[in-house]
Short mmCIF file of C-alpha atoms and ligand atoms in Angstrom, two decimals:
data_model
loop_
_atom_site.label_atom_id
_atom_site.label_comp_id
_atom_site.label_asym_id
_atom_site.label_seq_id
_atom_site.Cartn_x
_atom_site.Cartn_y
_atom_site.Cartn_z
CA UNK A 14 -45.86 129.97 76.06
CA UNK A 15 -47.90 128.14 78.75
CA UNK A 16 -47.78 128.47 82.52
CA UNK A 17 -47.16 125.01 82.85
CA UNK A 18 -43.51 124.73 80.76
CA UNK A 19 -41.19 126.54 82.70
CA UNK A 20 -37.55 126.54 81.47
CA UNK A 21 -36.50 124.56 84.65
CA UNK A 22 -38.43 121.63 83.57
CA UNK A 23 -37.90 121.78 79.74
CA UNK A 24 -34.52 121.61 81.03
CA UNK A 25 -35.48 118.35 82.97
CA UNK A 26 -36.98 117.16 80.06
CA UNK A 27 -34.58 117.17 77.72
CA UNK A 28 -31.87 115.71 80.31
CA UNK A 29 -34.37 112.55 80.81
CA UNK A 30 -34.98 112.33 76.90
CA UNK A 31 -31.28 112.26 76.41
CA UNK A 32 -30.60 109.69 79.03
CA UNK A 33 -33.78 107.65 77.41
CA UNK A 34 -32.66 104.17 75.74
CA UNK A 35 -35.70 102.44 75.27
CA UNK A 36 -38.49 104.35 75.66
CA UNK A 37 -42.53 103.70 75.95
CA UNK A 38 -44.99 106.52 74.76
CA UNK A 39 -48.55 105.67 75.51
CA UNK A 40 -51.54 108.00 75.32
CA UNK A 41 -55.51 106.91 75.58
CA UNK A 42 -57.79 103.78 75.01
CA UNK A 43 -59.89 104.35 71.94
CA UNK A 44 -57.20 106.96 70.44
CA UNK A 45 -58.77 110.03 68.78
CA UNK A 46 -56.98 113.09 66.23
CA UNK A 47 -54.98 114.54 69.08
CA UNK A 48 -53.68 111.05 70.97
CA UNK A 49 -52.64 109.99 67.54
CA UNK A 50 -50.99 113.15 66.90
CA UNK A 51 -49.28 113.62 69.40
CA UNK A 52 -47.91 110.64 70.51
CA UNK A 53 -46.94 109.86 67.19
CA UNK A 54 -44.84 112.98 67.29
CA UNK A 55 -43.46 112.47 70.59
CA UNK A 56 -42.07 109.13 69.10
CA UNK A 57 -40.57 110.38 66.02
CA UNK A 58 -38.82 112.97 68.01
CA UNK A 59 -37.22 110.58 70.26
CA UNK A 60 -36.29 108.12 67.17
CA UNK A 61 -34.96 110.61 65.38
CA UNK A 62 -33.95 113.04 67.32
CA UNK A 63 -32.66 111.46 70.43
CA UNK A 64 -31.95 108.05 68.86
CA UNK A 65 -33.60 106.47 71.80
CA UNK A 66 -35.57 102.58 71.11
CA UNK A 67 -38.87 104.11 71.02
CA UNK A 68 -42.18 102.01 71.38
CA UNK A 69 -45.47 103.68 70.59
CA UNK A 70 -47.87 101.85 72.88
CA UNK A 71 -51.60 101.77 72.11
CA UNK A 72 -54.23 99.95 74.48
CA UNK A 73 -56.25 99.32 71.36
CA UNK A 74 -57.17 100.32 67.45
CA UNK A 75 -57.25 103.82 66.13
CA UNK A 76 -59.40 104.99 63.37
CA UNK A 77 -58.59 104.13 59.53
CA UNK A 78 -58.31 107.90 58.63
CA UNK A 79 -55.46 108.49 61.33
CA UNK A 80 -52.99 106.01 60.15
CA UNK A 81 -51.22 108.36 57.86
CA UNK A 82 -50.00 109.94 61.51
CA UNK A 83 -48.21 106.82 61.99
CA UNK A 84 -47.14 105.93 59.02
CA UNK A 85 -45.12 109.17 58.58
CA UNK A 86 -44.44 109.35 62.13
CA UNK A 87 -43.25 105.90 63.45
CA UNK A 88 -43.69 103.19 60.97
CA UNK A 89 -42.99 99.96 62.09
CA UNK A 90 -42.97 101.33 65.89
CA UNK A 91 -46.58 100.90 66.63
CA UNK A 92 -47.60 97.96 68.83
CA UNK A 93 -51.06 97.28 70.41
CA UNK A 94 -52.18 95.77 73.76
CA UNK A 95 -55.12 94.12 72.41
CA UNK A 96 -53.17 92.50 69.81
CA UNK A 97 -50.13 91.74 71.57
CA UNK A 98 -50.48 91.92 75.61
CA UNK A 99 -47.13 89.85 76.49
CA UNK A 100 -45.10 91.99 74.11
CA UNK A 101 -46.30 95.33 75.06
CA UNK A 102 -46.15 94.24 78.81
CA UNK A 103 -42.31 93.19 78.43
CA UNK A 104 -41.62 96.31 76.63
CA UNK A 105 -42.96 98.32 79.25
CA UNK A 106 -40.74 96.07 82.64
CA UNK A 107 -37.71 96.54 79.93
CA UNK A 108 -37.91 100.30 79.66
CA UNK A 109 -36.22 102.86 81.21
CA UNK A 110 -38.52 105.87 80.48
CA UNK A 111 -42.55 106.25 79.97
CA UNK A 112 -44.26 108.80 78.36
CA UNK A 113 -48.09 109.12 78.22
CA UNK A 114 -49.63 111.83 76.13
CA UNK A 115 -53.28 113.32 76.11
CA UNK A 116 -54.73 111.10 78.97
CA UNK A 117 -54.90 112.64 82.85
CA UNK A 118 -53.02 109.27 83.53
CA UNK A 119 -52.34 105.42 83.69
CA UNK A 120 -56.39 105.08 84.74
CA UNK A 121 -56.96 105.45 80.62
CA UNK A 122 -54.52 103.14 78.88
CA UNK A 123 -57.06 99.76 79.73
CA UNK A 124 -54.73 96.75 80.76
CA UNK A 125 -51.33 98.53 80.16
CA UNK A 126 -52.26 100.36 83.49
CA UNK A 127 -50.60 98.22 86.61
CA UNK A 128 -47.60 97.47 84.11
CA UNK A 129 -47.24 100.69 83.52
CA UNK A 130 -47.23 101.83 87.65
CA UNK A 131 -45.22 99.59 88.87
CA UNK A 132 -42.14 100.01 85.90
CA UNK A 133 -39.21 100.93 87.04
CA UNK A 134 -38.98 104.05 84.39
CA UNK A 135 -38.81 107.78 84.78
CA UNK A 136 -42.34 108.86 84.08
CA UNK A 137 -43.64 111.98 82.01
CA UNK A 138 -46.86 113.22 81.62
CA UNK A 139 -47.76 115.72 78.61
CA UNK A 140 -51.62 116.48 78.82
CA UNK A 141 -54.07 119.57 78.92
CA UNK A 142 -57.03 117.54 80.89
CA UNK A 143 -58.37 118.22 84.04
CA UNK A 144 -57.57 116.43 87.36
CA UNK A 145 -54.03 115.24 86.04
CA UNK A 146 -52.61 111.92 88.09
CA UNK A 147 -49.57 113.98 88.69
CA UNK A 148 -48.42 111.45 92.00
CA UNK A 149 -47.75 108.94 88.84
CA UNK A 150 -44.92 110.98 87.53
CA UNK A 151 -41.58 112.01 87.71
CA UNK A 152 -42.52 115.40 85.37
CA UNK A 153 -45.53 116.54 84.69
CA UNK A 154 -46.69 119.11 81.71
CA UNK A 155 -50.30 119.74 82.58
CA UNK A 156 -52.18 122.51 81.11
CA UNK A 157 -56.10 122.91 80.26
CA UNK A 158 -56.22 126.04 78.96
CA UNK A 159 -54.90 124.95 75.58
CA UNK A 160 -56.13 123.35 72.81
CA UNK A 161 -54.49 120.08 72.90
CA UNK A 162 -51.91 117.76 73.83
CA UNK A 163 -50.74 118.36 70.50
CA UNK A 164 -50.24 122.03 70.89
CA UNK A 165 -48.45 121.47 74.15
CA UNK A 166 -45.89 119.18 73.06
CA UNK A 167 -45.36 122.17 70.17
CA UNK A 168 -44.75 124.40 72.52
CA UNK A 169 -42.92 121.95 74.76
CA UNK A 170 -40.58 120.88 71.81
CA UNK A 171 -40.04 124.83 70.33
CA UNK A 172 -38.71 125.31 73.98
CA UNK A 173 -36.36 122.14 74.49
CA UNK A 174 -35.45 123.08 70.98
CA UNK A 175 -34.36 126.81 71.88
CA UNK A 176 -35.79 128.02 69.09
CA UNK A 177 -38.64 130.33 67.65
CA UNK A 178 -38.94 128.45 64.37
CA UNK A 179 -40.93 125.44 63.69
CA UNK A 180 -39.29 124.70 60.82
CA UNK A 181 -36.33 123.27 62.88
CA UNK A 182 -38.94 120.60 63.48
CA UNK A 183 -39.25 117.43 61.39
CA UNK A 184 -42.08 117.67 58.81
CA UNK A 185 -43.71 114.41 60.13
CA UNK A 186 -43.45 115.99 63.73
CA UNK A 187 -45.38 119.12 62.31
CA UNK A 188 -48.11 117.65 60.29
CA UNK A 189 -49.00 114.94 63.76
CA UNK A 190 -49.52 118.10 65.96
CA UNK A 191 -51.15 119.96 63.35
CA UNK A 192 -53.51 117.01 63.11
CA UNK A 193 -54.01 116.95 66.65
CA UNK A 194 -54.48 120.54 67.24
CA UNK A 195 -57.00 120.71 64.33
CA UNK A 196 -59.20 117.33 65.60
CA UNK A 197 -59.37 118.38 69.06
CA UNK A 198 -60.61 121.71 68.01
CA UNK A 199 -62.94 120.57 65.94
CA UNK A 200 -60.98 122.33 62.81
CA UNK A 201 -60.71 125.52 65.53
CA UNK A 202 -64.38 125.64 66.65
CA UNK A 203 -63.37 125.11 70.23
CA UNK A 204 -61.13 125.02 72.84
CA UNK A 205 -59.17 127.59 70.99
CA UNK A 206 -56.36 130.00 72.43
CA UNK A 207 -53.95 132.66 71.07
CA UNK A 208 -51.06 129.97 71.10
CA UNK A 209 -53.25 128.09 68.87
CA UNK A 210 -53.45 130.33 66.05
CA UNK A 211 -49.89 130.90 66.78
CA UNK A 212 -49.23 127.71 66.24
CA UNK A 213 -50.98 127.42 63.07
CA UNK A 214 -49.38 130.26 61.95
CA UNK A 215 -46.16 128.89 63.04
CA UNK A 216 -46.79 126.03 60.68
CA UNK A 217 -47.40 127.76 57.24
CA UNK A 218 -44.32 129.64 57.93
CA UNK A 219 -42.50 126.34 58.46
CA UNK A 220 -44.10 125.37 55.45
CA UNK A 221 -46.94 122.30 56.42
CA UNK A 222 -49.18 121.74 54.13
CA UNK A 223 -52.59 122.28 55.88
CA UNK A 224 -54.91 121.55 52.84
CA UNK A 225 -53.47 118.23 52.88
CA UNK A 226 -53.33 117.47 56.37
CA UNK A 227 -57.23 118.44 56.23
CA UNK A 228 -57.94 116.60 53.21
CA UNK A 229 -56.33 113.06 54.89
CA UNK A 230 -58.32 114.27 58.16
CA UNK A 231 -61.83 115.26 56.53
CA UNK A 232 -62.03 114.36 53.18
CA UNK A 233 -61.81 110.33 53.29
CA UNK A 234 -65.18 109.16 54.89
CA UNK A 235 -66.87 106.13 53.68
CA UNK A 236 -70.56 106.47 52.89
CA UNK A 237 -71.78 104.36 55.69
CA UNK A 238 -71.05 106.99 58.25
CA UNK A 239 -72.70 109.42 56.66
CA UNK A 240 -76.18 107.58 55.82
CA UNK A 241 -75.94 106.59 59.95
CA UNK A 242 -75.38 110.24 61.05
CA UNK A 243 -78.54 110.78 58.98
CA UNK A 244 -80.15 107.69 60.67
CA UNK A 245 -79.85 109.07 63.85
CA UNK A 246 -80.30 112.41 63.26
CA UNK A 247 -83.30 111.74 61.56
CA UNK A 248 -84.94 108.76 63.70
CA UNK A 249 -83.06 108.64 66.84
CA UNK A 250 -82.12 111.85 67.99
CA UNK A 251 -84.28 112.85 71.32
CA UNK A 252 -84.73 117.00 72.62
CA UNK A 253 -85.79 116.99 76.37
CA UNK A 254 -87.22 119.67 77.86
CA UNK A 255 -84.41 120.37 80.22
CA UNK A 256 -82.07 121.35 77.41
CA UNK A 257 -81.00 117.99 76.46
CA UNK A 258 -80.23 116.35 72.99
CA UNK A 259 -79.67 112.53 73.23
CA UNK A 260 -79.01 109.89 71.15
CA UNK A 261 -78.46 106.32 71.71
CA UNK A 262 -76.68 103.90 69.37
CA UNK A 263 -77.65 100.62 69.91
CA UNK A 264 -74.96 97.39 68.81
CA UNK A 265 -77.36 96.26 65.39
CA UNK A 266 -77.10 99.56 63.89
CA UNK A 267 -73.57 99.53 64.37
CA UNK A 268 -73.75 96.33 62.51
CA UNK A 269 -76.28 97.36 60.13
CA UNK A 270 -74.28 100.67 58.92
CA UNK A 271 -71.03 98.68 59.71
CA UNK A 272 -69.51 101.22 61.67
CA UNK A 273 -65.64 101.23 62.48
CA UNK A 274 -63.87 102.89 65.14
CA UNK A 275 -63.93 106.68 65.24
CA UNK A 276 -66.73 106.56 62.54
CA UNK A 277 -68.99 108.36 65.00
CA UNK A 278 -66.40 110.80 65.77
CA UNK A 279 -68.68 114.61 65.86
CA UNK A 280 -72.01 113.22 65.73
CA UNK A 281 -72.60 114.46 69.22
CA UNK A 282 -71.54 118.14 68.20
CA UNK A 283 -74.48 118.96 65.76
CA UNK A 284 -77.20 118.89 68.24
CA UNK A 285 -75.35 122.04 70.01
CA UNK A 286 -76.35 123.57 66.79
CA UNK A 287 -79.98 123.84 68.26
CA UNK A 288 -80.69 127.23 70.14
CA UNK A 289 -82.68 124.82 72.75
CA UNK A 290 -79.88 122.46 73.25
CA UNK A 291 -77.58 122.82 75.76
CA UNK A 292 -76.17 119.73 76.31
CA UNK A 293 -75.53 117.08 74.17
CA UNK A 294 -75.19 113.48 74.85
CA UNK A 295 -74.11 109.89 72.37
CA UNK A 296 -74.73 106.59 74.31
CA UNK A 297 -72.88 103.80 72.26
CA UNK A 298 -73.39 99.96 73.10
CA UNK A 299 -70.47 98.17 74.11
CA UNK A 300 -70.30 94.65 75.40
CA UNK A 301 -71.35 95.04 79.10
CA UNK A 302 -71.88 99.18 79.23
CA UNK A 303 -72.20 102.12 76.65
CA UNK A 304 -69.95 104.29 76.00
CA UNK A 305 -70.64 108.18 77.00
CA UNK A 306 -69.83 111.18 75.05
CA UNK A 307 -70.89 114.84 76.12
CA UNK A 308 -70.91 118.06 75.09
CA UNK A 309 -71.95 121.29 76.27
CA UNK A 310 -72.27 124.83 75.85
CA UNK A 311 -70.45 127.30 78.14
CA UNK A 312 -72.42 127.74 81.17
CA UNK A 313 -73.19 124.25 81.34
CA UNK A 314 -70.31 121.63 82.65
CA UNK A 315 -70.39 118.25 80.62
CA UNK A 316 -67.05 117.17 82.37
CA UNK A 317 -69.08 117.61 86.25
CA UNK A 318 -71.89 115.61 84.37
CA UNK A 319 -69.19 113.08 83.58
CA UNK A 320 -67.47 112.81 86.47
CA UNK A 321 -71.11 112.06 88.53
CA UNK A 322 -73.44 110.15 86.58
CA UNK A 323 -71.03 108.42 83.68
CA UNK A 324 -67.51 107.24 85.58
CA UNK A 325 -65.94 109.86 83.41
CA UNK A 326 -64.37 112.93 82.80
CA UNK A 327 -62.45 115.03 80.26
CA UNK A 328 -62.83 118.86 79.66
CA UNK A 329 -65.29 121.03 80.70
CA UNK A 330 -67.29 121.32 77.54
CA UNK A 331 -66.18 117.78 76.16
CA UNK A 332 -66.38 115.03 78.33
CA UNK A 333 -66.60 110.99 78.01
CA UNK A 334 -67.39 107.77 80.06
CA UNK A 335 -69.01 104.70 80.48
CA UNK A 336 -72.17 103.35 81.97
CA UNK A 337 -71.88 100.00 83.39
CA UNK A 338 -74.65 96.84 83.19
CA UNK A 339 -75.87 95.80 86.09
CA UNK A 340 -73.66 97.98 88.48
CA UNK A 341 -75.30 101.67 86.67
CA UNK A 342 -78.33 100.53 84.41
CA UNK A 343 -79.99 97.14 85.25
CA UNK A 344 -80.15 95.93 81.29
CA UNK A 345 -79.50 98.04 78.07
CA UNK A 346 -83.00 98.68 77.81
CA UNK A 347 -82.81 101.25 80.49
CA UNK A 348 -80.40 103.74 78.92
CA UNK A 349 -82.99 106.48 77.93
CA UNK A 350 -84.52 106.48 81.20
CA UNK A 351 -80.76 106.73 82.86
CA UNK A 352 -80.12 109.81 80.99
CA UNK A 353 -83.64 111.72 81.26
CA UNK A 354 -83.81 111.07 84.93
CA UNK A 355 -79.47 111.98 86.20
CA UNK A 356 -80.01 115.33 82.88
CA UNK A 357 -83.23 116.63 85.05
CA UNK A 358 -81.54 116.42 88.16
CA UNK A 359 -78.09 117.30 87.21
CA UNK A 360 -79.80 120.12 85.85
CA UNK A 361 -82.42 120.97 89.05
CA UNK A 362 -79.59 121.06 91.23
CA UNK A 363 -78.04 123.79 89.55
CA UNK A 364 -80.69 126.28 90.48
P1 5GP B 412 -65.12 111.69 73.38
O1 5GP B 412 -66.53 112.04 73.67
O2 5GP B 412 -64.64 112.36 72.13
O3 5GP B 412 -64.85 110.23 73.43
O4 5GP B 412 -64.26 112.31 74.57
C1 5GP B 412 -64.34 113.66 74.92
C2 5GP B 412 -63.23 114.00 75.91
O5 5GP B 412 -63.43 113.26 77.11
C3 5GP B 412 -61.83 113.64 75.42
O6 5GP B 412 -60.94 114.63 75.87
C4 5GP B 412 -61.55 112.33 76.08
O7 5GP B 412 -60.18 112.16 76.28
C5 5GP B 412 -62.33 112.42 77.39
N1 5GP B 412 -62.86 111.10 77.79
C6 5GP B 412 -63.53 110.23 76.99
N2 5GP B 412 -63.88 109.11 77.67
C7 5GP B 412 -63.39 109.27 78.93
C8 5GP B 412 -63.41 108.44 80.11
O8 5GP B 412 -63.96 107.33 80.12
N3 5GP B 412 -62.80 108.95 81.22
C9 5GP B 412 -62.20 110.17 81.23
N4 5GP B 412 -61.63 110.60 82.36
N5 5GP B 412 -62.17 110.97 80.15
C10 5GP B 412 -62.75 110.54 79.00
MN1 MN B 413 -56.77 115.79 73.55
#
């Protein structure tokens, strides 16, 4: 289906998975739709499938809306670094095989990261990122021009599986990726391929019930997130003459709308709606830096603007990061400034 799974190393694969006793999947800090999805899935497989001990290790909390994933997928399997350090780190020295899914490598998972270098595991690596750690791994399944890690491990798993039909997938295991797929797209606004409709077709035909998955995905906001995306799109949101559309969140409205994790998940995609815009850009306060989210229209490269000016990275047209106090901005108060001044000449230098 995808350059990247060749039948020599699904073959691989499913030798490692079958050898795997206790196991440790692990995808990205701050875990969105498709790190959810498809880790989740990649630990129900092995639980059910391959009867492995299966860990699903997250470096810290996921959004309310995704813990239906989880709670089909892996109940009771779920443990996180922030909550439990020594336990996570003596699951990982105890394990005999790592998996990290939807993150270019260790540099993503916060603290887990030495732990997880120096265990003495077979290592696999499942993402669709660019600039992929691959020295980190025994196997790696690296593909960008997909949707998702989500869609890759379908693919990945139809292929171990030998077999056309998703329905010889477990239901939980189809409704994760589905989830993935369909957050990482955006509900298949971008980053969309043929595999990805196939999958989605693939699913009805299995049988997944799509409404529903989209109804747990979209339909279960609380009002506070949408009176702050009207806050900011109202008050806060700034159009630069370069073809720029910032915002910046600063830590008392995040107390004032009491926003959770993930509750500014897509904020940063309605200023693309503007003809003039063609980047846009969300700086969220953190203790000690803001967090960095980018997105751009083709033509324009938010993952280079990452990579330079926000210690980040991503995909081309969706990108994330971090700006760091002192070492990037001297105090919080010099965020705007930061981003007018690296968007005009990020954007200079290109002509
Ligand atoms: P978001 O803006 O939704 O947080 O992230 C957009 C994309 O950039 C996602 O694919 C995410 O995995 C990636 N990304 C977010 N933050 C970082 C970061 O700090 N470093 C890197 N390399 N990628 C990031
Ligand atoms: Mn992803």
């Amino acid at each position: 289906m995808t350059g990247t799974i060749t039948d020599d190393k699904t073959r691989k694969l499913g030798k490692m998975l079958e050898d795997a006793r206790r196991v440790a999947v692990v995808t990205h800090t701050r875990p969105d739709g498709d790190a959810i999805g498809s880790s989740s899935a990649m630990a129900c497989w092995l639980s059910g499938t391959c009867g492995s001990e299966v860990r699903l290790l997250l470096p810290n909390a996921m959004p309310d809306f995704l813990g239906f994933i989880t709670e089909e997928c892996c109940p009771g399997l779920v443990m996180r670094y922030d909550r439990e350090p020594d336990e996570v780190l003596r699951w990982i020295a105890s394990c005999d095989t790592v998996i990290c899914l939807d993150a270019s490598g260790f540099n993503r998972v916060e603290g887990m990261q030495e732990a997880l270098r120096a265990a003495d595991a077979r290592k696999i690596l499942i993402d669709h990122h660019l600039d992929p750690h691959s020295e980190d791994f025994d196997l790696v399944f690296s593909e960008t021009s997909i949707s998702s890690a989500s869609e890759l491990l379908f693919w990945i798993l139809l292929s171990m599986t030998g077999t056309d039909d998703a329905g010889r997938l477990p239901m939980p295991v189809l409704r994760a990726l589905l989830a993935g797929m369909t957050t990482d797209t955006n509900n298949f606004a971008n980053s969309v391929f043929p595999g990805t409709f196939e999958m989605a077709s693939k699913m009805l035909e299995a049988g997944v019930d799509r409404d529903g998955v989209l109804s747990a995905l979209y339909d279960r906001c609380r009002e506070n997130r949408l009176r702050m995306t009207g806050h900011l799109l109202k008050d806060k949101l700034r159009i630069l003459s370069n073809g720029t559309a910032y915002i910046v969140v600063r830590a008392e409205e995040l107390a004032e709308y009491d926003i959770r994790e993930g509750e500014l998940e897509g904020i940063v995609n309605i200023p693309l709606t503007l003809e003039k815009v063609r980047l846009s850009i969300l700086m969220r306060e953190d203790s000690g830096f803001f967090r960095a989210s980018l997105r751009s229209k083709r033509g324009t490269s938010a993952f280079s603007l990452a990579e330079r000016y926000f210690n980040g990275g991503g995909h081309e047209q969706a990108s994330g990061g971090r700006l760091y106090i002192p070492a990037d901005i001297e105090d919080a108060s010099q965020v705007e400034a930061y981003v007018e001044r690296v968007t005009d000449v990020f954007f200079a230098s290109e002509n």
